[in-house]
Structures are given as structure tokens and as C-alpha cells.
Short mmCIF file of C-alpha atoms in Angstrom, two decimals:
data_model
loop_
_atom_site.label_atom_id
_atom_site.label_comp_id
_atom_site.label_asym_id
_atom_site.label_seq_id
_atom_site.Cartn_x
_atom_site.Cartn_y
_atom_site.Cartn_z
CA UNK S 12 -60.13 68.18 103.69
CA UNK S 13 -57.35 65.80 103.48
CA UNK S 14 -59.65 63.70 101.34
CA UNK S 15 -60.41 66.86 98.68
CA UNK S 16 -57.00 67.52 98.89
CA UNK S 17 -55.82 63.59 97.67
CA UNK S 18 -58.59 63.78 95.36
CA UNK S 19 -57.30 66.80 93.40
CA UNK S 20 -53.81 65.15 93.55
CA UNK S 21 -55.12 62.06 91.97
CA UNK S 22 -56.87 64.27 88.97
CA UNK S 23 -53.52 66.14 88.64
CA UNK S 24 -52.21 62.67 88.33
CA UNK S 25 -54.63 61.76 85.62
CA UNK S 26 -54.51 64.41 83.79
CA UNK S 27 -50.83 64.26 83.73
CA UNK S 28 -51.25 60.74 82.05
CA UNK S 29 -53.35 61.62 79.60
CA UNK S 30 -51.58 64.70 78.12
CA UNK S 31 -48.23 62.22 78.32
CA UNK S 32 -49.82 59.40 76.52
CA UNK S 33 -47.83 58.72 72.97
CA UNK S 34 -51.13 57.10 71.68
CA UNK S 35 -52.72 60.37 71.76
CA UNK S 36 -49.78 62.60 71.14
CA UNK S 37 -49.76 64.25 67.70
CA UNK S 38 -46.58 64.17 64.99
CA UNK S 39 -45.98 66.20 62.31
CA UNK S 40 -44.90 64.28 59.32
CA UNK S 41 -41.27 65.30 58.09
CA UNK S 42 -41.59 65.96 54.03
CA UNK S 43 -39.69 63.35 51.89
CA UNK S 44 -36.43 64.53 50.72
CA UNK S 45 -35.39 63.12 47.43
CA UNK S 46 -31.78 62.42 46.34
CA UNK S 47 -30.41 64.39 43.18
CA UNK S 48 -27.79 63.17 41.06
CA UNK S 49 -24.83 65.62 39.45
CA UNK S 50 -25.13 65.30 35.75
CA UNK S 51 -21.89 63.85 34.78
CA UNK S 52 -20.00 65.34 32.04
CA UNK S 53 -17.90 63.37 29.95
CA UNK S 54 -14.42 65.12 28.70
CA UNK S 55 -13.80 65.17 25.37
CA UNK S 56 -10.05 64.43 24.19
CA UNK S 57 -8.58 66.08 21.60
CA UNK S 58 -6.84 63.85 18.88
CA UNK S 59 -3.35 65.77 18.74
CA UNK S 60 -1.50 65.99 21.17
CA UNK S 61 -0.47 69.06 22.91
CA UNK S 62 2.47 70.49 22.75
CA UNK S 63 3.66 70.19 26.60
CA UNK S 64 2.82 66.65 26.82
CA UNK S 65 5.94 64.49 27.18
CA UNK S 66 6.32 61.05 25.75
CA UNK S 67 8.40 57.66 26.00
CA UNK S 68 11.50 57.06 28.59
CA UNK S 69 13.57 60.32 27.55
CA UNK S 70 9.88 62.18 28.43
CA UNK S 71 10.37 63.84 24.56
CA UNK S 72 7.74 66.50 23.18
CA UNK S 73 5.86 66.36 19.50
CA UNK S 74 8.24 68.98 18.59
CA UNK S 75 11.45 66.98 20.33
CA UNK S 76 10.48 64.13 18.53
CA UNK S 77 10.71 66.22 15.08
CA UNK S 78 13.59 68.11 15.88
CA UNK S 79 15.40 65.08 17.33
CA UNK S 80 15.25 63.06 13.72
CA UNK S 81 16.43 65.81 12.18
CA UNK S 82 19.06 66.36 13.86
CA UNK S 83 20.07 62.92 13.67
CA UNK S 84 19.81 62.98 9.42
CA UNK S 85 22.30 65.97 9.71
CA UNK S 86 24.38 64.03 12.14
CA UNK S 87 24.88 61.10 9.94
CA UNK S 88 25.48 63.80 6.75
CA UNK S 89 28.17 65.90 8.48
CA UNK S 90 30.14 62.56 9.95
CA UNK S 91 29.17 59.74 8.09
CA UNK S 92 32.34 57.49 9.94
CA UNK S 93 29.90 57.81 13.18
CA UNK S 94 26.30 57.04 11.36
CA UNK S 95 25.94 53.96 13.30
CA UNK S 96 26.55 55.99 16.58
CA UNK S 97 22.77 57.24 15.91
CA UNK S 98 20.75 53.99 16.71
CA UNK S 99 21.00 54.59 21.00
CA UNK S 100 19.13 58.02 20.02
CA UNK S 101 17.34 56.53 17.10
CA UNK S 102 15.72 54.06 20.41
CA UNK S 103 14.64 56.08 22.26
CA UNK S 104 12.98 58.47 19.81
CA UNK S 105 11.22 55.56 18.61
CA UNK S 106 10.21 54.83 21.99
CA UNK S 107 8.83 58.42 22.64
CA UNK S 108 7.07 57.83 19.32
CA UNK S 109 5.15 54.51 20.23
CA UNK S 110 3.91 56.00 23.39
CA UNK S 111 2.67 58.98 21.14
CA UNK S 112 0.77 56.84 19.22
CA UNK S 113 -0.97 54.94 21.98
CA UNK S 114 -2.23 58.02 23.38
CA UNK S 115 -3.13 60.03 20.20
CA UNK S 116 -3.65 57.34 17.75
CA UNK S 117 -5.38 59.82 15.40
CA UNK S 118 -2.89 62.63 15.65
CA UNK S 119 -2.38 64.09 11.83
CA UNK S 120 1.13 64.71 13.13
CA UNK S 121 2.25 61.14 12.98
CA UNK S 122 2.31 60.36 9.54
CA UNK S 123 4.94 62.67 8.41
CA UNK S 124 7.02 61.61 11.49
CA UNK S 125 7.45 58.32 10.56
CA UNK S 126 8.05 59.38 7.13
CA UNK S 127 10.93 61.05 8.29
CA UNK S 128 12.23 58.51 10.44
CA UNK S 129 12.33 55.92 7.57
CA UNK S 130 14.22 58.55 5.37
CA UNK S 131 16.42 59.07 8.33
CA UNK S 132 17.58 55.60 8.69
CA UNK S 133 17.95 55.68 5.18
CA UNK S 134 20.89 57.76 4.82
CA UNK S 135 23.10 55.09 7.21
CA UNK S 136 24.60 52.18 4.95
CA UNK S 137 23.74 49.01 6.85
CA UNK S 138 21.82 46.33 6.82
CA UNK S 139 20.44 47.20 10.60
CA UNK S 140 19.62 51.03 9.18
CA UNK S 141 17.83 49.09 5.85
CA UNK S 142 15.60 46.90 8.09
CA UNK S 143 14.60 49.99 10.52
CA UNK S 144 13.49 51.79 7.52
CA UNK S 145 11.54 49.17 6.27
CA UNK S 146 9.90 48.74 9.23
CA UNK S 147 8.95 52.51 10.35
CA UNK S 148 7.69 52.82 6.45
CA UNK S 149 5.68 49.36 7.07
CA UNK S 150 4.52 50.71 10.23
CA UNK S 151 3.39 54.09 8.45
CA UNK S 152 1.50 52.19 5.40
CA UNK S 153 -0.63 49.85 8.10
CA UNK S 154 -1.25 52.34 10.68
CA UNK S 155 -2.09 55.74 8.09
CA UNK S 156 -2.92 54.05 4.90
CA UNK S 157 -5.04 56.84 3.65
CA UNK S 158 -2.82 60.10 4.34
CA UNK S 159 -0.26 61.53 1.90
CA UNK S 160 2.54 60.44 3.57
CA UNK S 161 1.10 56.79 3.69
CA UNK S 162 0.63 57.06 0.31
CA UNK S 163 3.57 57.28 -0.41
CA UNK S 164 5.53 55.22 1.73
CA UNK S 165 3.37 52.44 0.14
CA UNK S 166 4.90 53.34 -3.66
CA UNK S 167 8.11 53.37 -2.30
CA UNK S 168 7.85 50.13 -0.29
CA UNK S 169 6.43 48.28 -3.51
CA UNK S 170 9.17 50.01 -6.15
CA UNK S 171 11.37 48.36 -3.20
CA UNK S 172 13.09 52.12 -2.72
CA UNK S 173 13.07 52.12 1.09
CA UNK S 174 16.34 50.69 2.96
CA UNK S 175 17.96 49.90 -0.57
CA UNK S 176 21.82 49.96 -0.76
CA UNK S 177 22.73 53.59 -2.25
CA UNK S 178 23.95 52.96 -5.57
CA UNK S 179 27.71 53.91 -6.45
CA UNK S 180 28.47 56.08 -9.34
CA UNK S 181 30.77 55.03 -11.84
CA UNK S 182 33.15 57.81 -13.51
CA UNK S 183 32.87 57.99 -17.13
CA UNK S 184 35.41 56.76 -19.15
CA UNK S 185 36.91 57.55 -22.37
CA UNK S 186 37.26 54.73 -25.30
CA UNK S 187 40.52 53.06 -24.96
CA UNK S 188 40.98 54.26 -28.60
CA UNK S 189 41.05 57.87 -28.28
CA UNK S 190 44.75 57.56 -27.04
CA UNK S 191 46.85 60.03 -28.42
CA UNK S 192 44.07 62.08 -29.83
CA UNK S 193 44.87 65.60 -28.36
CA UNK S 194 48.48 65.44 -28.82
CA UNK S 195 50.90 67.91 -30.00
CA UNK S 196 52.83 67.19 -32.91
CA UNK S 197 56.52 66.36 -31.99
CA UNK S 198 55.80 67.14 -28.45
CA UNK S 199 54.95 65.98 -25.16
CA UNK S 200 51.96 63.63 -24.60
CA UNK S 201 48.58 64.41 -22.89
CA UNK S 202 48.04 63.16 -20.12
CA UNK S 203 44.84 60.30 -20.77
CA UNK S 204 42.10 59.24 -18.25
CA UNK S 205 42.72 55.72 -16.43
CA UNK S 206 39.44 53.93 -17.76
CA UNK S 207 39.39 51.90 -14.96
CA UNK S 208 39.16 54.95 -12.58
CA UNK S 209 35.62 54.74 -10.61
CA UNK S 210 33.98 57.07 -8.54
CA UNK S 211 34.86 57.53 -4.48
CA UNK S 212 31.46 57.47 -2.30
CA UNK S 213 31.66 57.43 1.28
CA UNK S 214 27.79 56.07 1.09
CA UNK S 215 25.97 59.29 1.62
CA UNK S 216 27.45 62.18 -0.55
CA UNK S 217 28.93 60.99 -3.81
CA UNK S 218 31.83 63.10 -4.41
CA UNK S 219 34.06 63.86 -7.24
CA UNK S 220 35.66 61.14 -9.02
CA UNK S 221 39.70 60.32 -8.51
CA UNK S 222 41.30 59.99 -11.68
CA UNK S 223 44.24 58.13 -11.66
CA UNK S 224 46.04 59.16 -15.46
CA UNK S 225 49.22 57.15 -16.99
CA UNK S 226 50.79 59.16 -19.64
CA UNK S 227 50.42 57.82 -22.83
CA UNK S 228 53.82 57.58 -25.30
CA UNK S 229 54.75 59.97 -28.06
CA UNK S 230 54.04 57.73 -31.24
CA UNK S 231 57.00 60.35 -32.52
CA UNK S 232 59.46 59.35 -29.97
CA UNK S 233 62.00 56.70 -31.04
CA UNK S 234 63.38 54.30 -28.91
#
């Protein structure tokens, strides 16, 4: 009995080994999985810039920028004793500008705002104003050669219009000769016009000329 009995343990044994035997066990193969890829869109940027995107070191809009220069031409006409006060502004806008540029070198908006700026510094009567016209115009003709406003910045720059002195405008003057010529017979004289008088120009809006008169003598009067 005791030998039946070992012998079944030994076959329970056995059998144990050959159901545990990892030659003989079976695996199911795991299905490849494959790696997919997100198409990657590429964002389009629009050439102009929008309108609540801030530029330069003052952090200025499009629209600042505009506004700013204009402000800055009526500035210079309503005090033109403080023109010069503009250029700290002037910096800055052109700063704002620059940055502008880099960023939306295609924007249709620039053209005309350089434009302006050269006109701007036009209006103040130094040679520092001149030379910053000259060079926003320059800057307009090489950068925007083919818009309207490039166009004609590049007349202007060749008739030699941009950052040229403003011309004074002399009074007109009567011949020398025409004294007495209005005068009342036996009377007092008219007054005549100085011909040396000239026109008074504080460099932006020519006003009216000062005439300085002398009164010219009776040719009736006797000593």
C-alpha cells in the first residue's frame, strides 16, 4: 500500500512538471501597436498687424503710432518756440515704429507712416529736424519703393524738397519813384511803404508783413 500510495505521489509529481514546463507552455502573441504622429499645422501670420498689438519701449499701438505724429505736427504748429521739445517723443515713436517693422515687414500701413513722420520733422527749422526727415523719407524709398507713398518720397528726395530750409517771403515793395504819387494837393503827405520792409516768419506760418512807413515831404511845403 505504502508503495501504491508513493507511486501515485510521484505521478502527481510528474505530472505537475510537465503542465509547469515553459518549453511546452503556450503564449499568445500581443498584436504590434504602431506609433501615430499628430499632423502638425503650421500658423499662418497675417502681414498687418493687429490693432492690440503693442510696439517699441513706450509699448505704442498702429493707431498710437499715427495719432502720436500727428499730434506732434500740431504741437510744433500751435507753439513753434517749443518745436525742438518734440524729438524725446519723436524717439520713441520711432522706436515703436522699428519694432513694427521687424514684426510686420509687409504691413501696407507703414508706408504712409513714415511719410508722415518725414513731413512731421519737416515743419521744425533745424538742421537735426532736416536730417531726421531725410532719413525716415530714405528709409521709406529703400524699404517700400513700389507703393504710392514711396513714390513719392523718392520725387521729393531727388527735387531735394525733404528737410529743406522753409523759404522766407519777402514783402513787396513799391518803386522808390512812386513817392509822392497819391498826394493831396497843398496838403498833408501819404504815408509811403519802407521798401526795405520784409516779411516776419517765425519758420512755420508766414504771417503778415510789418511795414515800417516814413512819411514822405510835401514837395509844396517851403522851408
Amino acid at each position: 500500500m505504502q508503495r501504491i500510495l508513493a507511486c501515485l505521489s510521484l505521478c502527481a509529481v510528474t505530472g505537475g512538471l510537465l503542465t509547469t514546463d515553459p518549453a511546452q507552455a503556450t503564449t499568445t502573441p500581443k498584436p504590434a501597436v504602431k506609433a501615430t504622429k499628430k499632423p502638425v499645422v503650421a500658423i499662418k501670420r497675417s502681414p498687418v498687424a493687429p490693432a492690440d498689438e503693442y510696439f517699441g519701449r513706450l509699448k505704442m499701438s498702429i493707431l498710437g503710432i499715427r495719432n502720436t505724429i500727428k499730434d506732434l505736427g500740431i504741437k510744433i504748429d500751435t507753439y513753434p518756440d517749443k518745436a525742438e521739445s518734440i524729438f524725446g517723443t519723436a524717439d520713441l515713436t520711432e522706436d515703436a515704429i522699428r519694432d513694427w517693422q521687424q514684426k510686420y515687414p509687409k504691413d501696407s500701413w507703414l508706408p504712409g507712416t513714415y511719410y508722415a513722420l518725414s513731413h512731421m520733422y519737416t515743419k521744425v527749422p533745424t538742421d537735426e529736424a532736416r536730417k531726421r526727415a531725410k532719413r525716415a523719407m530714405a528709409t521709406l524709398v529703400a524699404k517700400f519703393p513700389q507703393s504710392k507713398f514711396g513714390r513719392d518720397g523718392k520725387r521729393e528726395l531727388a527735387s531735394n524738397a525733404v528737410g529743406a530750409p522753409i523759404a522766407t517771403i519777402a514783402a513787396d515793395a513799391p518803386s522808390p519813384s512812386a513817392t509822392g504819387s497819391g498826394q493831396i494837393a497843398n496838403g498833408p503827405a501819404t504815408p509811403q511803404p519802407n521798401p526795405t520792409a520784409a516779411a516776419v516768419t517765425d519758420g512755420f506760418t508766414t504771417n503778415k508783413a510789418i511795414t515800417i512807413t516814413t512819411p514822405a515831404p510835401n514837395p509844396t511845403t517851403k522851408p
